[in-house]
mmCIF file of C-alpha atoms in Angstrom:
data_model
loop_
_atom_site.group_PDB
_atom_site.id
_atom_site.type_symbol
_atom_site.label_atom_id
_atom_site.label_comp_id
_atom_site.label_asym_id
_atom_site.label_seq_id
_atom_site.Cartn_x
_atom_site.Cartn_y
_atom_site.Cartn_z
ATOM 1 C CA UNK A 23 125.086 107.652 88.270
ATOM 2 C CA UNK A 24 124.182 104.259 87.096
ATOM 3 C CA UNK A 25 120.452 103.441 86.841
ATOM 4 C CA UNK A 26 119.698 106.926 87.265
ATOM 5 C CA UNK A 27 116.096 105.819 85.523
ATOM 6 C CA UNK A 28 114.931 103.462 87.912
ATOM 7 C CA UNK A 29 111.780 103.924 89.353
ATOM 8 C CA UNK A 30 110.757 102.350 92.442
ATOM 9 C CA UNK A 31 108.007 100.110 92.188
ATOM 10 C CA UNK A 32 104.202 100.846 94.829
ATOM 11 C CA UNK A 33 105.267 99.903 98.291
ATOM 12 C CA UNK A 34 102.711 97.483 98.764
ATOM 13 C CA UNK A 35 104.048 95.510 95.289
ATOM 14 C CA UNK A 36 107.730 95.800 96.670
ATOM 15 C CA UNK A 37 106.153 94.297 99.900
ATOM 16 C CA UNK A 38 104.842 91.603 97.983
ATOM 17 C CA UNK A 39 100.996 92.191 99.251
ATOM 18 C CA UNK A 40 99.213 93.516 96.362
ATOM 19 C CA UNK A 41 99.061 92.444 92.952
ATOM 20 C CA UNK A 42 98.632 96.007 91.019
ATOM 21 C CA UNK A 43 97.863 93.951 87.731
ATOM 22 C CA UNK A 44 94.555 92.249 89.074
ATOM 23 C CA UNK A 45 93.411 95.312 91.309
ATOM 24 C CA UNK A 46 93.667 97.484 88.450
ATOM 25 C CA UNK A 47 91.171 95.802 86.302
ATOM 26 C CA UNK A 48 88.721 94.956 89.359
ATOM 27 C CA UNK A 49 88.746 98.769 90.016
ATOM 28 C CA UNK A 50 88.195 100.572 86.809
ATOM 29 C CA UNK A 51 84.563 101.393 86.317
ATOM 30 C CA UNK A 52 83.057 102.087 83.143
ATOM 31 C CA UNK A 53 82.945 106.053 82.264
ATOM 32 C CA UNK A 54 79.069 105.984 81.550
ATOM 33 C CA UNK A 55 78.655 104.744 85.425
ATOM 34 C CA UNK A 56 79.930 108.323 86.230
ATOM 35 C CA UNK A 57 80.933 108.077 90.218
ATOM 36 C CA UNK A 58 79.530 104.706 91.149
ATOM 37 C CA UNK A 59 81.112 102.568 93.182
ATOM 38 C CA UNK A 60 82.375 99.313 91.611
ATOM 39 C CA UNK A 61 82.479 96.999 94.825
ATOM 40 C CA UNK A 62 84.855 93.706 95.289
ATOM 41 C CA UNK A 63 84.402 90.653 97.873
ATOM 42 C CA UNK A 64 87.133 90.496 99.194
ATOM 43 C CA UNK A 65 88.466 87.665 100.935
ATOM 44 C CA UNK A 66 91.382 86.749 102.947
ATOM 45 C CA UNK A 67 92.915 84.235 105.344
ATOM 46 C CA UNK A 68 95.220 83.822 107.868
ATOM 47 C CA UNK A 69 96.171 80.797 109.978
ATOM 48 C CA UNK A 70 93.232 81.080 112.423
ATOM 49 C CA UNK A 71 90.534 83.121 110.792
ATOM 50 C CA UNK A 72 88.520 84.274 107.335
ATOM 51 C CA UNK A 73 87.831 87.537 106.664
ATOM 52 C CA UNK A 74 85.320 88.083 104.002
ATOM 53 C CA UNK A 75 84.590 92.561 103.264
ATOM 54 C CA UNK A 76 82.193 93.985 100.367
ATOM 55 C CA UNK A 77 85.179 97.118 99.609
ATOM 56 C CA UNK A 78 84.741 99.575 96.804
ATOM 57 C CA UNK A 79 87.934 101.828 96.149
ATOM 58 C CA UNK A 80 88.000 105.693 95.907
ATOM 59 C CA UNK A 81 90.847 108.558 95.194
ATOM 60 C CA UNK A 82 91.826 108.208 99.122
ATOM 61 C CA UNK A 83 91.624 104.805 99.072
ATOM 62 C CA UNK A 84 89.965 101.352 99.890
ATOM 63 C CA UNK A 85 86.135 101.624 101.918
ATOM 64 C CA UNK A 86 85.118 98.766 103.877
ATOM 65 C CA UNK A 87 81.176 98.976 103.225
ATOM 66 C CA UNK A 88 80.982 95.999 105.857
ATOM 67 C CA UNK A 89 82.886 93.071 107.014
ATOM 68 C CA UNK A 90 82.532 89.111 108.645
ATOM 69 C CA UNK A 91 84.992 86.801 110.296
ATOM 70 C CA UNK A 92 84.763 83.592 110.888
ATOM 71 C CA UNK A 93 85.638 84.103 114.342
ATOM 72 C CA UNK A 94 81.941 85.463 114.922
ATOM 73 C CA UNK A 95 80.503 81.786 113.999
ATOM 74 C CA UNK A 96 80.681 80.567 117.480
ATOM 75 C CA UNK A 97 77.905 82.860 117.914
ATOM 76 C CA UNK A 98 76.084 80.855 115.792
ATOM 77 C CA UNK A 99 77.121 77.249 116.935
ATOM 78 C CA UNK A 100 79.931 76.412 114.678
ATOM 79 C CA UNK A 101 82.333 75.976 117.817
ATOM 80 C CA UNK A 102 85.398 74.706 115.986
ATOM 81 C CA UNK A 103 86.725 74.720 112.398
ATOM 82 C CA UNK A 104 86.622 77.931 111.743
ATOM 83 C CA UNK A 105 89.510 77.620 108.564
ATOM 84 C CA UNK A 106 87.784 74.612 106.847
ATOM 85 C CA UNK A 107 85.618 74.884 103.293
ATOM 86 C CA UNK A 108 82.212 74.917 105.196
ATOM 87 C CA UNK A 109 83.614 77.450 107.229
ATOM 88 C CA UNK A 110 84.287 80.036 104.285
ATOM 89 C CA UNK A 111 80.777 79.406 103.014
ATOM 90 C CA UNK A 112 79.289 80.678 105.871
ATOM 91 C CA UNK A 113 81.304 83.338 106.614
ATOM 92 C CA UNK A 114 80.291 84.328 103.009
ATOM 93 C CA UNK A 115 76.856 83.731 103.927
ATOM 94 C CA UNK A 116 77.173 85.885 106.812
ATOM 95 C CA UNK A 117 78.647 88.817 104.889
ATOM 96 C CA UNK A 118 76.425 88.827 101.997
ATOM 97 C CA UNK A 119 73.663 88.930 104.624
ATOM 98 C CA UNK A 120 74.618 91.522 106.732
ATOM 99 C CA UNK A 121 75.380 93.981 103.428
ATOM 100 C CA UNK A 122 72.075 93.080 102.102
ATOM 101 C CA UNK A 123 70.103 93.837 105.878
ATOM 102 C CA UNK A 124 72.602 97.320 105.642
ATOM 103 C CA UNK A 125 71.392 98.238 101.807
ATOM 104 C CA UNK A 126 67.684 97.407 102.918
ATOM 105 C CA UNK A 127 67.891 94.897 100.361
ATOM 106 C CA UNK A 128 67.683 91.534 102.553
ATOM 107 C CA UNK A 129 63.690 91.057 102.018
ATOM 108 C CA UNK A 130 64.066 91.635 98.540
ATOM 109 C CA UNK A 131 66.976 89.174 97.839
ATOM 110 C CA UNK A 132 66.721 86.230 99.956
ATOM 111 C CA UNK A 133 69.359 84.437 98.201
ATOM 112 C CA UNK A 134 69.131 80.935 97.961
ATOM 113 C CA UNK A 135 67.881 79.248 101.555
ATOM 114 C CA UNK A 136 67.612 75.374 99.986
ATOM 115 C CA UNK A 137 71.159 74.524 99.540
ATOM 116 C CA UNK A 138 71.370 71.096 97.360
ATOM 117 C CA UNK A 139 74.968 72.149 95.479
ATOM 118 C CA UNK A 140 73.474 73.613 92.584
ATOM 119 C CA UNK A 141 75.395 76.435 90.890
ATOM 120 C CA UNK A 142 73.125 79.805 90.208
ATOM 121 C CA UNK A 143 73.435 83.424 90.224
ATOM 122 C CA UNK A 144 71.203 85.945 91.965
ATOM 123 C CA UNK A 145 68.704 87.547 88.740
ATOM 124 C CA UNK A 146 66.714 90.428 89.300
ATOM 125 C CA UNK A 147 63.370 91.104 90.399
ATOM 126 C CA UNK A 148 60.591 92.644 88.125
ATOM 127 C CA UNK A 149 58.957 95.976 89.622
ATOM 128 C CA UNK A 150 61.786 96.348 92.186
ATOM 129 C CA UNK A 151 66.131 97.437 92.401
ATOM 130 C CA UNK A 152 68.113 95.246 90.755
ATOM 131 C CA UNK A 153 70.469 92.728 92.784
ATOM 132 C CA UNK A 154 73.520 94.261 94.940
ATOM 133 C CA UNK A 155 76.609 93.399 92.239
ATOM 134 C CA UNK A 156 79.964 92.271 93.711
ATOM 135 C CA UNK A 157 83.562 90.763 91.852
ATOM 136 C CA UNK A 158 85.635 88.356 93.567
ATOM 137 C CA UNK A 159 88.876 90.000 94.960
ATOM 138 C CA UNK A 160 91.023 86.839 95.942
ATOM 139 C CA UNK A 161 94.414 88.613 96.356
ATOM 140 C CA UNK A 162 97.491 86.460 95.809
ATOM 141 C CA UNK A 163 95.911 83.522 96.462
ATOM 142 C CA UNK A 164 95.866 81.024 93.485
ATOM 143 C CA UNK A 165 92.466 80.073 92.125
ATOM 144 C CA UNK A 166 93.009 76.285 92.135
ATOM 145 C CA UNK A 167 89.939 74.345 91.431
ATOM 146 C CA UNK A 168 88.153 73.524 95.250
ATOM 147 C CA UNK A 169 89.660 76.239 96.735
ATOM 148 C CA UNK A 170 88.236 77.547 99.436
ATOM 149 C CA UNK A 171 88.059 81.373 98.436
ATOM 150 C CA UNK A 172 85.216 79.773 95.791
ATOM 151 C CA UNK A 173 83.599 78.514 99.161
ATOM 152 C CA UNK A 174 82.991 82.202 100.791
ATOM 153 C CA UNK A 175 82.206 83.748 96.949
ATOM 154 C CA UNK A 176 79.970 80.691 96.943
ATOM 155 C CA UNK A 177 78.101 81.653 100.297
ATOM 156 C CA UNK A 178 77.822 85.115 99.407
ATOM 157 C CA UNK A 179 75.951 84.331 96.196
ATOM 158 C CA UNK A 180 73.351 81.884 98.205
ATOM 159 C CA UNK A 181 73.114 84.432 100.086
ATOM 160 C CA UNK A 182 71.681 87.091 97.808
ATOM 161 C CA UNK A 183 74.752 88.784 96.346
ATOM 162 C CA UNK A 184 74.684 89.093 92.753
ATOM 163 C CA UNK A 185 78.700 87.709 92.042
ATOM 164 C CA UNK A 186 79.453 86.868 87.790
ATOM 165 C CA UNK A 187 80.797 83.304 88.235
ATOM 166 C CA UNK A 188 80.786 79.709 86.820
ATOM 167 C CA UNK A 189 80.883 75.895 88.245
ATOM 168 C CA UNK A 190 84.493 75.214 86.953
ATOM 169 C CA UNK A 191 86.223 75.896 89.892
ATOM 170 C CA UNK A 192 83.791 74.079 93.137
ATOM 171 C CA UNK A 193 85.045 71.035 94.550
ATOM 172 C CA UNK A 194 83.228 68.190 92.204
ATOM 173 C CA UNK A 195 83.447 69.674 88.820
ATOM 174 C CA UNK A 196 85.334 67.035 86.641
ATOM 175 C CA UNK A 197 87.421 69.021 84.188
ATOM 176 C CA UNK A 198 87.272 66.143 81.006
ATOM 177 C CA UNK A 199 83.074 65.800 81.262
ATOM 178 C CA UNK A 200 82.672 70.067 82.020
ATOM 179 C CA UNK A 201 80.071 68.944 84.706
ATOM 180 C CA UNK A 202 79.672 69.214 88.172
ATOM 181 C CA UNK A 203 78.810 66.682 90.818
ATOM 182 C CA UNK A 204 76.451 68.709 92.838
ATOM 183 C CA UNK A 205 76.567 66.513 95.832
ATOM 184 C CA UNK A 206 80.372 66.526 96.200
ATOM 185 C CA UNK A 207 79.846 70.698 96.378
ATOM 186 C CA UNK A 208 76.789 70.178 98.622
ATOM 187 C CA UNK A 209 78.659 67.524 100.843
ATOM 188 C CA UNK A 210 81.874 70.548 101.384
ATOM 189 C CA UNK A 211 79.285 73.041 102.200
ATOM 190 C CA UNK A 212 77.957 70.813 105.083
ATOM 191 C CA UNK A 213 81.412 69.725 106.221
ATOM 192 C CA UNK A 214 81.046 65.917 105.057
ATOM 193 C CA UNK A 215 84.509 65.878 103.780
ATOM 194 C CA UNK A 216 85.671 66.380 107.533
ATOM 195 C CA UNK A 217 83.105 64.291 108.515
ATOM 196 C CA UNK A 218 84.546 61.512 106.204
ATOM 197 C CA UNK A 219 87.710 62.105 106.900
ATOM 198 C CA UNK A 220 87.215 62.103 111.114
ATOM 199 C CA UNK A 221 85.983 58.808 110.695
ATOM 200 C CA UNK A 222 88.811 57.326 108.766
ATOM 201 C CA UNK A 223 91.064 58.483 110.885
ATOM 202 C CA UNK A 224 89.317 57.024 114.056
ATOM 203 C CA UNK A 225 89.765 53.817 112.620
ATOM 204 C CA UNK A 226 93.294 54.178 111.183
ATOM 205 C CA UNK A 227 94.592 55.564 113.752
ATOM 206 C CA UNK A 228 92.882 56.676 117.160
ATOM 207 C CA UNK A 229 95.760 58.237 118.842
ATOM 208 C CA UNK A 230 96.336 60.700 115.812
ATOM 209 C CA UNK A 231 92.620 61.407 115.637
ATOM 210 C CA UNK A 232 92.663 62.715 119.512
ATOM 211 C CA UNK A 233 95.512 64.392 118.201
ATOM 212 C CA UNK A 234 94.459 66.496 115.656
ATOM 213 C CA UNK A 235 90.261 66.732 116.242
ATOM 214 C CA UNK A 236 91.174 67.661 120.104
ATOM 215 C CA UNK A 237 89.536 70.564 120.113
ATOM 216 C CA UNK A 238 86.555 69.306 118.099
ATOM 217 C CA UNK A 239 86.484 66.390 121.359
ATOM 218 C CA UNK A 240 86.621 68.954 123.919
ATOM 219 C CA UNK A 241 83.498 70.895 122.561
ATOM 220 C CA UNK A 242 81.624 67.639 121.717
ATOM 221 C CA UNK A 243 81.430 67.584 118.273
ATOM 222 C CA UNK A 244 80.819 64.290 116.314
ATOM 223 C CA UNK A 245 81.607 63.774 112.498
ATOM 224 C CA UNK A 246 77.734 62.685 112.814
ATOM 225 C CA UNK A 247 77.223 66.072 114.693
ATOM 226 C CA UNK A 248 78.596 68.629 111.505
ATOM 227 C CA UNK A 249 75.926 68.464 109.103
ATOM 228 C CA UNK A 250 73.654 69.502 111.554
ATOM 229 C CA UNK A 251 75.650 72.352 113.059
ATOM 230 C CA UNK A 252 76.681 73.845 109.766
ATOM 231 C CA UNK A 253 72.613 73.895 108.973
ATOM 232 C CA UNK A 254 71.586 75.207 112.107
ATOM 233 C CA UNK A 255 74.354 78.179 111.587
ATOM 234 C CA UNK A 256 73.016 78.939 108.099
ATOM 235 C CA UNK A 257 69.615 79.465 109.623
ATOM 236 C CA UNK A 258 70.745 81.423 112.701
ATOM 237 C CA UNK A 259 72.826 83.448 110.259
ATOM 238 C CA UNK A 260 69.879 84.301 107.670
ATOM 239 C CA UNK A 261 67.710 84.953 111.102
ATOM 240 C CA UNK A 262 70.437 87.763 112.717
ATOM 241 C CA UNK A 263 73.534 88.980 110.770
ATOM 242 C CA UNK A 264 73.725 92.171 112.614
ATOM 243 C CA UNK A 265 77.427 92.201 114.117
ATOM 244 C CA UNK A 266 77.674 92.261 118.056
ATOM 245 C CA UNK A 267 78.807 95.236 119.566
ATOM 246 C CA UNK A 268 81.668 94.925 121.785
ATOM 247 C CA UNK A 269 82.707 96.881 124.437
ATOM 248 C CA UNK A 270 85.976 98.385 124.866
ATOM 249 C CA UNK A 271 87.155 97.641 127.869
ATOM 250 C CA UNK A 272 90.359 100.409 127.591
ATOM 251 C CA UNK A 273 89.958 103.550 129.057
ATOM 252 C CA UNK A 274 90.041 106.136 126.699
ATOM 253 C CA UNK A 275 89.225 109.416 129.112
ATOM 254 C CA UNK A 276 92.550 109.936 130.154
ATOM 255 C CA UNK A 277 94.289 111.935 127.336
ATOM 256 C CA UNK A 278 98.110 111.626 126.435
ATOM 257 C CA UNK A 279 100.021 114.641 126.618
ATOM 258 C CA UNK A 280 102.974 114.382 125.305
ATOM 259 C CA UNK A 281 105.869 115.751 126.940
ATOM 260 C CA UNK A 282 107.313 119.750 126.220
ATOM 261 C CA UNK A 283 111.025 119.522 124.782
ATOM 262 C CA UNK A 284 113.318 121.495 127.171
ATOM 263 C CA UNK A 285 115.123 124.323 125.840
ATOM 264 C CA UNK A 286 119.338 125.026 125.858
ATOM 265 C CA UNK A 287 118.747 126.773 129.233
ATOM 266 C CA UNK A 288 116.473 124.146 130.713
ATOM 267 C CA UNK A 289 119.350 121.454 130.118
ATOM 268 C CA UNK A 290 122.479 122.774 131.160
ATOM 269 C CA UNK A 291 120.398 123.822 134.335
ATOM 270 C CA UNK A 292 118.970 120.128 134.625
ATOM 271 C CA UNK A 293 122.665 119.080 134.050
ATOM 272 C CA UNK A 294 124.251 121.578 136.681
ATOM 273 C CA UNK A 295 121.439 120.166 139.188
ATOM 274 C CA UNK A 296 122.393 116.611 138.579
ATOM 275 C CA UNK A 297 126.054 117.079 138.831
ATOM 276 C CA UNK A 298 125.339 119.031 142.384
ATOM 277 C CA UNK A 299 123.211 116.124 143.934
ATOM 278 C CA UNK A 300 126.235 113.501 142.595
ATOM 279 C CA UNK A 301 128.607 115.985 144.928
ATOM 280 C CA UNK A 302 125.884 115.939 147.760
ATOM 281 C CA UNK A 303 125.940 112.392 147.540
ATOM 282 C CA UNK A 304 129.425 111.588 147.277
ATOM 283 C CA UNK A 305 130.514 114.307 150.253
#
């Protein structure tokens, strides 16, 4: 046979999900570091949410050591936007927190509360465990400067998480002077690029704008109203991370049994009983 050395390529590469040539290298731990886990933030997005996971990768597979959507925001007053850039930064936030409350590290590593769009990493305490140590895991998604993948790695290292990274990637670094404009960076965080750009269109064109901010109408929020509610969040989150418990409304008591195969006996009996009653019925 032709091609009779052709090996199949790892499902989740043939399903075009996993890139095998990143993951590799952000799961190989040093040899000296013996069985410790090497964790990733990972972060991912769909149309209508974030999902932002501290994972570290065994033999069996991937663990989830804890997890934050953005869908849990509205418990902490960001009603809409809940794709957007200041979105992913708290979601970030939220995650970092909740890992650190979970390690019993949150008191220790408070992050950085003053937010002013200066770039700096979490450094380690004297007299006390050194800072919870994450690598960004951003999948297939390209790392184009301002994207917002930087936003949620950007949250989770205000908020305490200890992530290697540089300023050459957040929205306001200009690539010819190798600086960053810290108040473009600080502006995303708070949402003023929405802001900005809810007030153009209001003038422009008022019939789009009902269009496309509808849902930010129906809940009342203002382009004034953003900065605001993205601060508010932060503090809510740093004040409670703990996820909500919800309860599951299925009821699980009943147990499935699946049905008992019948045997060659069983069916031409069930057959002979059918083809009686069709007689029955047709006499």
């Amino acid at each position: 046979a032709y091609f009779k050395r052709y090996q199949v390529k790892y499902r989740r590469r043939r399903e075009g999900k996993t890139d095998y040539f990143a993951r590799k290298r952000l799961l190989v731990q040093a040899k000296n570091k013996y069985n410790a886990p090497k964790y990733r933030l990972v972060v991912r997005f769909t149309n209508t949410d974030i999902v932002c996971q501290i994972v570290h990768a065994k033999i069996q597979g991937d663990f989830v050591l804890t997890a934050a959507y953005s869908h849990e925001l509205p418990r902490y007053g960001v009603k809409v936007g809940l794709t957007n850039w200041a979105a992913a930064y708290a979601t970030g936030l939220l995650v970092a927190r909740r890992a650190l409350a979970k390690l019993g590290l949150d008191q220790k590593y408070e992050g950085f509360p003053e937010i002013d769009g200066s770039v700096e990493e979490v450094e380690a305490i004297e007299d006390g465990p050194r800072p919870f140590k994450a690598f960004l895991d951003v999948g297939l998604r390209r790392t184009t400067t301002g994207s917002k993948v930087f936003a949620a790695m950007k949250g989770a290292s205000d908020g305490g998480i200890y992530i290697p990274h540089s300023e050459r990637r957040f929205p306001g670094f200009d690539a010819e002077s190798k600086e960053l404009d810290s108040e473009v960076l600080r502006d995303y965080i708070f949402g003023g690029h929405v802001a900005e750009y809810m007030r153009s269109l209001k003038e422009e064109d008022e019939d789009r704008y009902n269009a496309q901010f509808s849902r930010f109408i129906k809940a009342g929020v203002s382009a004034d109203d953003l900065e605001d509610m993205y601060a508010n969040a932060h503090k809510a989150i740093r004040a409670d991370p703990s996820p909500k418990v919800t309860e599951k409304k299925a009821d699980y008591s009943k147990k499935h049994r699946k049905t008992v195969g019948l045997n060659a006996k069983q069916r031409k009996d069930r057959v002979r009983q059918k083809i009686e009653a069709f007689k029955r019925a047709q006499a």
